[in-house]
Every structure is written in structure tokens, then in C-alpha cells.
Amino acid sequence: MQRAGGDGDGDGMAGHARQDMAGTVRRWSVLPLARSASPAKTEQRAPTRRTHGSTEERMTSDHTADTRVTVLGLGRMGSAITERYLRAGYPTTVWNRTPGRAAHLDELGAGRAESLAGAITAGDLIVLSHIDTAGVAALLETVPDAMTGRTVLNVSTGRPDDARALATWIAARGGRFLDGAILGMPATLGTPDALIPYSGSVEAAAEHRAAIAELGAATYLGTDAGLAALHDMAVLAGMYGMFGGFFQATAMLGGEPTTAHRLTAEFLVPWLRALLDVLPTLAAELDADEFAPTFASIAEMGAVLETIRGVSREQGVPTDLLDPMQRLLAAGVQHGLGADNFTRAVRVVRDHTVPA
């Protein structure tokens, strides 16, 4: 394959499309490709603030004594959440199905509740980190009377409809609900590298804004309790797409005189980082519903992808990860959209709705 930015012209439409893509990335890429690594110990990172719109990006310890926090679930993320609040000075109570888990939190001052109901009544802000939102609902339904006067912040992965149903259930029992997501790792918690979208009760969001911002760069999305989960799932869908491309790329190199690491470190990562800078521009096209072929057309991208699929088969690698995108681009051409910018393919997806 022709190296982006090289002297060769490539062959046919695929070659021209690759040139157009490389040229567009060079024009639009304005951010540095090198990203600095996050510090390993989050407690040593100085808090910073950058406020933009509804995004609160300062991890602050203002009024910590006024907010009692309870954390339910002490897995890796739940333990990291608890440690963050304890180090910030919040009175923090913990509860876990298995007593005694994460013993190091005791040395930091965590209080251990003997019962689930006791843990909930000990806190003003109840933070839950479990496998999924459905599991959170099942847990809280065992102590319905404990919801009165409490704010529940769920940061478990889940479906938007499950979050909405849980919000309704808690409100009916005199509590308030916020659903959130943690787009980050335990090591990045409490830094701007951890993104925290959340939604639900506007009153609860206003009251506990500072406490939620302790977890990372927190953004309140609105009163719909399902919005945070929808954003979480959409971001993770993009992540899975990236991993699918990574798996296909490394499989294609199998048996060749190179390594997956070299391909990834020297070629794939720099190329993808350049493309990341283009995504906000492409997203703006979607919002404006304008699809002039400034990047590459649907037809051109389809031709490139067909070549990639052919090479994959020549390497003995199946194209299952690529076939859905090929079908999507082909559908765009069939609908007369082949000359439009390839982002128009999103409209093709939206026009073919499926039942829930």
C-alpha cells in the first residue's frame, strides 16, 4: 500500500482516495500528535479548572464537610472512587456484598456500614459502581424505604431505558437520581483524562456538582436520566469500531516479516491520531446536514475498502469485520449518494431503523 504523503500516485480510484485523505488530514490536523502520559498517582496531580458550557472540569474539595458520600460496590472502580473522595476530605461510608473488601480504604478513614440500608442512610450522595444498571435497580429494590431524601449517582454501565426506569422508581420513593458514566480507568480517576457525563435531576446536579467533579471532567447533559447512558454507549461503540479495525489490521500482517507492535507503533497509531483531529469537523458536517466531498466521497471510500477486503482475503484473513461497512457504503451509492462526503453514510444508517 502506498504510504500516505509519499511520492507515488497509487492506482485508480483507491489511490486517488488515499491521496485525498492524506492531504485532508494534513490540512486539518492542528493538534500535536504526541500525547503526554497521565501521571500514575492521581492524588499527586494538582487540580485544575476549565469550564466550558455545562462542563465542570475542576476536581474541587469545596464544601466537602457538607456532603456525606456513600459508595456501594468496592470493585476496582468503586475502590478508586472511594479513595478519591477520602483523599479529597469527604466523609465516606462504604458497603460491599463481601465484607472487608478493599481493606486499604479503612486506613484512609472509610466507614464500613454493616447493612445496605445503613450505608444508604449514612450518605447524602450514594454512588453505585456495579456491573450494570439493572443490577443496581435490583439491589436498591431490596431497601426501598432508604431512598427518601437521598441522591443516587449510578456510574454503572447500562441501557438508557434502565436508567429512566430507575429514576422514576427512586423519585416515587422520595429520592433523586443521576445516571453517569466514567470514561476512564481507575488510574485516571480524578484527573481531566477521566470524562464523566451525567444526567437526571437538575436539583441534584446543582447540589452535588462539586462532588461529582471530584471524579474527573464532569459534564451535566440534562434532565433526561437516559442521556448519560446513551452517550456512554455511543462512545463505546466508537471504541469497539476502533478495536475491530485494529484486529483486522494486525491479522492481515500475520506471517509477514514484521510484528504487530511495529505496525501499530510506527504506522497505525500516528495515522489514527491524525484522523482523530478530523472527527470534530466531520461531526459538524453531520450537525449541519452538509456533505460536500471535502474529505472523500462515499464511492471513493467504498473503492478503498473493497481493495482492503481483497488484500485481506489474499492474506487468508476473513473480512467479517469490514463487510458491514462495505455494505453501508454500497447502500449509499445505490441511493445516489456516491458523490457526497462519506459522512453521509451516517444518514443511511439512520434511515434504516430497527425495532428495539
XYZ file of C-alpha atoms in Angstrom:
356
model
C 0.000 0.000 0.000
C 1.175 3.494 -0.797
C 2.468 5.367 2.209
C 0.409 8.488 2.978
C 2.233 11.567 1.798
C 4.572 9.554 -0.422
C 5.595 10.314 -3.977
C 3.550 7.579 -5.666
C 0.174 8.284 -7.212
C -1.477 4.973 -6.347
C -3.699 3.012 -8.696
C -7.163 4.047 -9.822
C -9.871 5.461 -7.592
C -8.480 3.824 -4.445
C -5.124 5.518 -4.918
C -6.703 8.921 -5.506
C -8.906 8.478 -2.440
C -5.875 7.688 -0.291
C -4.149 10.818 -1.567
C -7.230 12.927 -0.841
C -7.489 11.519 2.655
C -3.838 12.141 3.445
C -3.985 15.679 2.072
C -7.123 16.464 4.022
C -5.628 15.194 7.251
C -2.504 17.292 6.722
C -4.655 20.401 6.227
C -6.990 19.808 9.116
C -4.728 18.258 11.698
C -3.775 21.091 14.027
C -3.261 19.250 17.308
C 0.075 17.711 18.253
C 0.257 14.010 17.538
C 2.252 13.233 20.658
C 0.106 12.905 23.758
C 1.638 13.254 27.188
C 1.173 10.343 29.540
C -1.033 10.747 32.575
C 0.675 10.584 35.974
C 0.435 7.194 37.617
C -0.625 8.564 41.013
C -3.704 10.708 40.635
C -3.555 12.098 44.160
C -0.366 13.991 43.309
C -1.900 15.812 40.352
C -2.787 19.414 41.058
C -6.495 20.165 40.477
C -7.261 22.429 37.560
C -10.374 24.112 36.249
C -11.598 24.657 32.733
C -15.282 25.480 32.474
C -16.969 25.357 29.074
C -20.742 25.340 28.728
C -22.104 22.755 31.149
C -18.740 21.070 31.636
C -17.191 21.385 35.079
C -13.574 20.333 34.726
C -12.165 21.081 38.122
C -11.777 18.480 40.768
C -12.516 20.641 43.804
C -12.843 19.984 47.526
C -15.138 22.945 48.321
C -17.819 22.174 50.953
C -16.675 18.588 51.399
C -17.781 18.517 55.034
C -21.348 19.331 53.960
C -21.653 16.257 51.707
C -21.545 12.755 53.108
C -20.725 10.185 50.436
C -21.602 6.508 50.404
C -20.041 4.179 47.854
C -21.793 0.875 47.163
C -19.594 -1.691 45.439
C -15.861 -1.965 46.025
C -14.535 -3.433 42.822
C -11.582 -1.757 41.115
C -13.583 1.319 40.098
C -15.623 1.509 43.298
C -12.446 1.355 45.373
C -10.852 4.091 43.264
C -13.950 6.279 43.663
C -13.880 5.789 47.424
C -10.196 6.614 47.639
C -10.727 9.760 45.597
C -13.426 11.036 47.940
C -11.479 10.151 51.065
C -8.353 11.940 49.867
C -10.472 14.981 48.984
C -11.837 15.104 52.523
C -15.363 13.807 52.040
C -16.812 11.763 54.917
C -17.234 8.439 53.115
C -19.077 5.262 54.038
C -18.672 2.035 52.074
C -20.622 -1.184 51.670
C -19.897 -4.301 49.655
C -21.640 -7.663 49.401
C -18.392 -9.294 50.534
C -17.452 -7.681 53.879
C -13.895 -6.479 54.359
C -13.091 -5.975 50.694
C -10.553 -3.203 49.839
C -9.146 -3.128 53.371
C -6.733 -0.320 52.483
C -9.680 2.083 52.499
C -10.017 1.621 56.260
C -6.600 3.210 56.758
C -7.769 6.222 54.751
C -10.746 6.746 57.053
C -13.610 4.973 55.308
C -16.543 3.987 57.472
C -17.932 0.492 56.879
C -21.675 0.032 57.145
C -22.981 -3.285 58.409
C -26.025 -3.227 56.152
C -27.071 -1.837 52.780
C -29.813 0.265 54.343
C -27.374 1.617 56.916
C -24.893 2.558 54.210
C -27.529 4.463 52.253
C -28.868 6.381 55.243
C -25.293 7.347 56.186
C -24.792 9.331 52.986
C -26.246 12.285 51.145
C -24.778 11.220 47.791
C -24.980 7.481 47.140
C -22.541 6.364 44.421
C -23.006 2.932 42.861
C -20.428 1.130 40.748
C -21.748 -2.281 39.709
C -21.784 -4.473 36.613
C -24.846 -2.802 35.124
C -27.795 -0.537 35.886
C -30.237 -3.438 36.006
C -28.177 -4.904 38.848
C -28.222 -1.559 40.642
C -32.014 -1.468 40.411
C -32.288 -4.994 41.777
C -30.033 -4.046 44.697
C -31.878 -0.855 45.626
C -35.260 -2.534 45.368
C -34.329 -4.537 48.462
C -34.273 -1.321 50.564
C -36.999 0.941 49.092
C -37.574 2.888 52.300
C -33.926 4.043 52.359
C -34.359 6.168 49.211
C -36.161 9.060 50.894
C -34.080 12.231 50.869
C -31.108 10.605 49.158
C -29.420 11.337 45.827
C -28.302 8.274 43.926
C -25.464 8.594 41.393
C -25.175 5.457 39.288
C -21.921 5.142 37.342
C -22.529 1.570 36.211
C -22.780 0.643 32.544
C -26.362 0.284 31.400
C -29.168 0.942 28.954
C -30.800 4.393 28.765
C -34.263 2.900 29.411
C -32.993 1.154 32.542
C -31.674 4.493 33.840
C -35.008 6.195 33.139
C -36.940 3.432 34.888
C -34.645 3.611 37.921
C -35.035 7.405 38.057
C -38.821 7.033 38.129
C -38.658 4.346 40.828
C -36.379 6.411 43.079
C -38.419 9.603 42.612
C -41.575 7.749 43.643
C -39.849 6.959 46.945
C -38.736 10.489 47.701
C -35.209 10.313 46.309
C -33.350 11.884 43.397
C -31.412 10.133 40.677
C -28.436 10.925 38.496
C -27.087 8.471 35.958
C -23.473 8.806 34.909
C -20.616 7.117 33.138
C -16.891 7.007 33.785
C -14.985 7.146 30.520
C -11.628 6.446 32.058
C -9.631 3.969 34.103
C -9.202 3.789 37.880
C -5.698 5.270 37.466
C -7.068 8.363 35.691
C -9.945 8.979 38.084
C -9.903 12.496 39.481
C -7.995 13.934 36.503
C -9.211 15.649 33.320
C -8.423 12.395 31.499
C -11.497 10.785 33.087
C -14.676 12.001 31.382
C -17.850 11.935 33.485
C -21.074 12.587 31.548
C -24.135 12.552 33.808
C -27.834 13.383 33.582
C -31.031 13.336 35.611
C -32.392 15.506 38.416
C -31.374 19.115 37.811
C -31.680 19.894 41.520
C -29.400 17.011 42.447
C -26.927 18.014 39.747
C -26.744 21.559 41.126
C -26.367 20.413 44.727
C -23.682 17.804 44.085
C -21.831 19.370 41.172
C -18.592 19.778 43.121
C -18.663 16.243 44.496
C -19.248 14.732 41.056
C -16.462 16.864 39.591
C -14.062 15.182 42.031
C -14.222 12.139 39.762
C -12.997 13.859 36.601
C -14.082 16.228 33.843
C -17.799 16.162 34.606
C -20.464 17.276 32.127
C -24.146 17.584 33.029
C -26.177 16.664 29.923
C -29.713 17.483 31.036
C -32.750 16.206 32.896
C -33.294 13.056 30.798
C -31.830 10.337 33.013
C -31.057 8.209 29.949
C -28.803 10.723 28.196
C -25.608 9.799 30.031
C -26.038 6.098 29.258
C -26.740 6.907 25.615
C -23.539 8.958 25.393
C -21.641 6.168 27.147
C -22.881 3.529 24.708
C -22.191 5.754 21.690
C -18.605 6.393 22.794
C -18.036 2.708 23.471
C -19.478 1.862 20.050
C -16.753 4.047 18.562
C -14.193 2.251 20.721
C -15.311 -1.166 19.506
C -15.092 0.052 15.926
C -11.501 1.117 16.568
C -10.633 -2.268 18.070
C -12.274 -4.027 15.131
C -10.023 -2.117 12.743
C -7.003 -2.859 14.931
C -7.780 -6.588 14.948
C -8.218 -6.638 11.159
C -5.003 -4.698 10.557
C -2.840 -6.898 12.767
C -4.394 -10.103 11.394
C -3.511 -9.011 7.859
C 0.163 -8.856 8.840
C 0.186 -12.379 10.283
C 3.120 -14.414 8.958
C 4.794 -11.437 7.275
C 8.348 -10.334 8.196
C 7.149 -7.685 10.645
C 5.394 -7.538 14.001
C 2.017 -6.321 15.187
C 3.815 -3.977 17.546
C 5.840 -2.312 14.802
C 2.788 -1.888 12.580
C 0.850 -0.396 15.462
C 3.527 1.853 16.961
C 5.141 3.151 13.778
C 2.186 3.373 11.381
C -1.269 2.706 12.782
C -1.169 4.909 15.877
C 0.305 8.014 14.148
C -2.204 7.657 11.301
C -5.186 7.235 13.638
C -4.079 10.160 15.788
C -4.075 12.382 12.732
C -7.551 11.171 11.821
C -8.848 11.880 15.322
C -8.234 15.571 14.731
C -10.591 15.412 11.744
C -13.543 13.890 13.608
C -14.955 17.159 15.069
C -15.031 18.652 11.565
C -16.845 15.602 10.236
C -19.272 15.755 13.158
C -20.004 19.401 12.338
C -20.949 18.306 8.807
C -23.428 15.835 10.280
C -24.981 18.504 12.504
C -25.236 20.946 9.588
C -26.515 18.215 7.222
C -23.956 19.359 4.628
C -21.916 16.746 2.795
C -19.723 18.420 0.186
C -16.892 15.978 -0.715
C -14.170 17.771 1.240
C -12.669 14.567 2.686
C -13.516 11.596 0.465
C -16.765 10.582 -1.178
C -18.836 7.525 -0.353
C -17.875 5.978 -3.697
C -14.162 6.622 -3.152
C -14.194 5.207 0.365
C -16.088 2.171 -0.889
C -13.423 1.560 -3.547
C -10.631 1.788 -0.965
C -12.434 -0.585 1.357
C -13.027 -3.082 -1.445
C -9.290 -3.120 -2.115
C -8.575 -3.693 1.584
C -11.041 -6.597 1.648
C -9.354 -8.129 -1.389
C -5.915 -7.922 0.193
C -7.297 -9.397 3.411
C -8.597 -12.407 1.530
C -5.268 -12.789 -0.270
C -3.659 -12.932 3.182
C -6.093 -15.643 4.213
C -7.890 -13.301 6.613
C -11.716 -13.173 6.634
C -13.380 -9.807 6.118
C -16.220 -10.167 8.632
C -15.105 -7.039 10.496
C -15.076 -4.974 7.286
C -18.135 -6.316 5.485
C -20.769 -4.248 7.347
C -19.012 -1.003 6.397
C -18.745 -2.149 2.771
C -22.486 -2.856 2.704
C -23.195 0.555 4.185
C -21.099 2.401 1.604
C -22.610 0.330 -1.205
C -26.087 1.252 0.025
C -25.104 4.921 -0.096
C -24.060 4.560 -3.727
C -27.294 2.731 -4.550
C -29.263 5.626 -3.064
C -27.480 8.083 -5.352
C -25.198 9.469 -2.635
C -21.884 8.215 -4.028
C -20.533 11.710 -4.758
C -21.292 13.048 -1.266
C -18.750 13.185 1.528
C -18.551 9.749 3.128
C -20.034 11.071 6.396
C -23.374 10.996 4.562
C -23.297 7.249 5.264
C -24.482 8.063 8.787
C -27.758 9.216 7.259
C -28.047 5.836 5.545
C -27.730 4.177 8.963
C -30.358 6.438 10.488
C -32.783 5.917 7.609
C -32.768 2.155 8.199
C -34.152 1.992 11.719
C -34.681 -1.308 13.512
C -37.018 -2.235 16.384
C -35.597 -2.109 19.898
